[in-house]
C-alpha positions as a printed Julia matrix, in Angstrom:
206×3 Matrix{Float64}:
  -81.95  -72.78  41.5
  -82.74  -72.42  38.0
  -81.5   -69.96  35.13
  -85.15  -69.03  34.75
  -85.86  -67.66  38.17
  -86.1   -64.21  38.24
  -84.04  -62.05  40.68
  -86.05  -59.17  41.56
  -83.23  -57.87  43.92
  -79.79  -59.22  44.31
  -77.63  -58.27  47.52
  -74.33  -58.65  49.09
  -73.32  -61.99  49.98
  -73.58  -63.14  52.64
  -77.04  -61.44  52.97
  -79.17  -60.94  56.25
  -82.23  -62.05  54.34
  -83.56  -64.01  51.63
  -87.11  -63.66  50.28
  -88.45  -66.5   47.76
  -91.75  -66.19  45.86
  -93.29  -69.36  44.28
  -96.18  -68.66  41.49
  -99.2   -70.57  41.1
 -100.05  -73.61  38.47
 -100.12  -72.29  34.95
  -98.32  -69.07  36.14
  -94.59  -67.81  35.47
  -92.46  -66.27  37.99
  -92.84  -62.76  36.24
  -96.22  -62.9   37.41
  -95.02  -62.2   41.33
  -92.37  -59.68  40.52
  -94.7   -56.73  41.43
  -95.0   -58.3   44.76
  -91.22  -58.83  44.9
  -90.55  -55.16  44.1
  -92.54  -54.0   46.78
  -90.84  -56.23  49.11
  -87.33  -55.2   47.67
  -88.2   -51.59  48.1
  -88.98  -52.11  51.67
  -86.03  -54.3   52.44
  -83.28  -53.25  50.29
  -80.67  -55.52  52.15
  -82.61  -58.73  51.03
  -82.19  -60.94  48.16
  -85.53  -61.24  46.46
  -86.26  -64.03  44.03
  -89.3   -65.42  42.14
  -89.05  -69.05  41.7
  -89.93  -70.55  38.7
  -91.6   -73.98  38.98
  -89.74  -76.85  37.3
  -92.33  -78.38  34.97
  -94.36  -76.83  32.13
  -97.99  -76.93  32.95
  -99.94  -79.7   31.46
 -103.11  -77.67  31.24
 -101.74  -74.91  29.02
  -99.28  -72.26  29.25
  -96.94  -71.69  32.13
  -95.31  -73.93  34.9
  -96.24  -76.31  37.68
  -94.9   -77.92  40.64
  -97.23  -80.81  40.17
  -99.92  -81.69  37.63
 -103.57  -80.82  38.9
 -104.87  -82.77  35.77
 -107.43  -85.29  37.31
 -106.11  -84.56  40.93
 -107.99  -85.5   43.92
 -108.18  -84.98  47.49
 -106.49  -88.69  47.66
 -103.92  -88.19  44.96
 -102.7   -84.86  45.8
 -100.49  -85.74  48.66
  -98.58  -88.2   46.67
  -98.07  -85.7   44.02
  -96.74  -83.02  46.34
  -94.44  -85.49  47.99
  -92.94  -86.3   44.55
  -92.26  -82.86  44.02
  -90.83  -81.67  47.28
  -87.31  -82.75  47.03
  -87.05  -80.39  44.01
  -88.64  -77.47  45.94
  -86.23  -78.13  48.74
  -83.53  -78.14  46.34
  -84.53  -74.98  44.89
  -84.53  -73.2   48.46
  -81.1   -74.56  49.63
  -79.67  -73.53  46.2
  -80.96  -69.96  46.77
  -79.77  -70.3   50.47
  -76.4   -71.12  49.51
  -76.14  -68.52  46.73
  -77.39  -65.55  48.95
  -75.24  -67.06  51.9
  -78.32  -67.22  54.15
  -79.75  -69.83  56.36
  -83.06  -71.27  57.17
  -83.37  -68.48  59.9
  -83.2   -65.65  57.36
  -85.36  -67.17  55.02
  -88.96  -66.2   54.0
  -90.93  -68.19  51.39
  -94.11  -66.68  50.02
  -96.51  -68.77  47.92
  -99.54  -68.28  45.85
 -101.81  -70.92  45.16
  -99.84  -73.98  44.24
  -96.71  -72.07  45.43
  -98.14  -71.84  48.88
  -99.36  -75.47  48.68
  -95.47  -76.46  48.25
  -94.41  -73.81  50.82
  -96.85  -75.09  53.64
  -96.05  -78.73  52.94
  -92.34  -77.75  53.59
  -93.46  -77.03  57.32
  -94.09  -80.6   57.76
  -90.77  -81.88  56.88
  -88.23  -82.88  59.54
  -85.69  -80.22  58.22
  -86.44  -76.49  58.83
  -86.07  -74.62  55.44
  -87.22  -71.12  56.49
  -88.16  -68.94  59.66
  -91.49  -67.87  57.87
  -94.07  -69.13  55.31
  -96.62  -66.72  54.01
  -99.51  -68.64  52.17
 -101.64  -66.49  49.81
 -104.67  -68.2   48.74
 -103.32  -71.77  49.55
 -103.94  -74.91  51.65
 -102.31  -77.98  53.16
 -102.84  -81.35  51.14
 -103.96  -82.75  54.28
 -104.36  -81.51  57.91
 -101.13  -80.33  59.27
  -99.41  -83.19  61.63
  -96.87  -81.32  63.55
  -96.1   -77.71  64.52
  -93.02  -76.59  62.81
  -90.78  -75.66  65.88
  -88.9   -72.83  64.11
  -91.0   -71.47  61.32
  -93.97  -69.02  61.82
  -96.99  -69.57  59.36
  -99.14  -66.72  58.06
 -102.22  -67.67  55.9
 -103.96  -65.0   53.84
 -106.97  -65.73  51.81
 -109.79  -64.07  50.0
 -113.25  -64.71  51.23
 -114.42  -65.0   47.71
 -111.85  -67.34  46.38
 -113.72  -70.26  44.36
 -110.41  -72.0   43.52
 -109.1   -73.02  46.84
 -111.88  -72.46  49.38
 -110.76  -69.9   52.57
 -112.04  -72.57  54.88
 -108.6   -74.32  54.18
 -106.82  -71.54  55.45
 -109.23  -71.39  58.53
 -108.95  -75.19  59.34
 -105.35  -75.05  58.96
 -104.85  -72.31  61.25
 -107.33  -74.2   63.93
 -105.38  -77.25  63.71
 -101.91  -75.63  63.81
 -102.93  -73.54  67.01
 -104.08  -76.67  68.57
 -100.56  -78.24  67.75
  -98.98  -75.51  69.42
  -97.79  -73.83  66.15
  -97.01  -70.17  65.57
  -99.64  -69.15  63.01
 -101.92  -66.48  62.19
 -104.82  -66.24  59.43
 -106.34  -63.38  57.72
 -109.52  -63.51  55.44
 -109.83  -60.43  52.92
 -113.38  -59.39  52.06
 -114.55  -59.12  48.47
 -111.08  -60.74  47.16
 -111.41  -63.79  45.03
 -108.3   -65.87  43.91
 -105.42  -63.23  43.87
 -103.47  -60.67  45.32
 -104.55  -57.08  45.84
 -103.05  -53.97  47.29
 -104.09  -55.18  50.75
 -102.63  -58.59  50.44
  -99.43  -56.95  49.37
  -99.44  -54.22  52.24
  -99.89  -57.29  54.32
  -97.22  -59.45  53.2
  -95.06  -56.31  53.39
  -95.69  -56.09  57.18
  -95.16  -59.41  57.89
  -91.98  -59.63  55.88
  -90.32  -56.2   57.31
């Protein structure tokens, strides 16, 4: 939990639900506030927080969970593993503040934020009941089916930053492992969030 996180909506403690949003590399928590407001309006009893990544982005403005400078398919998993303890701590700190356990928590990530949220489903501990990935990917194919976490993969078919095939392949692999997973590809959408994605996220959360 950081003083720089943006509380979109506080709620009484203990709250029934906690919704955490995680932005992409080079972005800020404020960038996901419009989506957070949609979710807050739909669920007035929930805490809704847009979380700031811990490190300044080394490619310009904004923030990052891990550096993408010179990143490769081989080096990405190690960078994520190094960043994961802080990600877990952030989730746990907000759960403690809101009085919400993993069963009442939803993690929503965009791009690098979704990479972190997706990889958290491969940990031995359960962080959340639901992970919604927008324009994201696993660093490497998922290895286990998270027993208590639903995974939803949303992706634009015109995404040139993270290929939508990563979401399709992840869904196939997770289904084969026995995970609860859905995937939805949005026509004519690049690397971003539009009204269709926001409506889908709202439907998944509420």
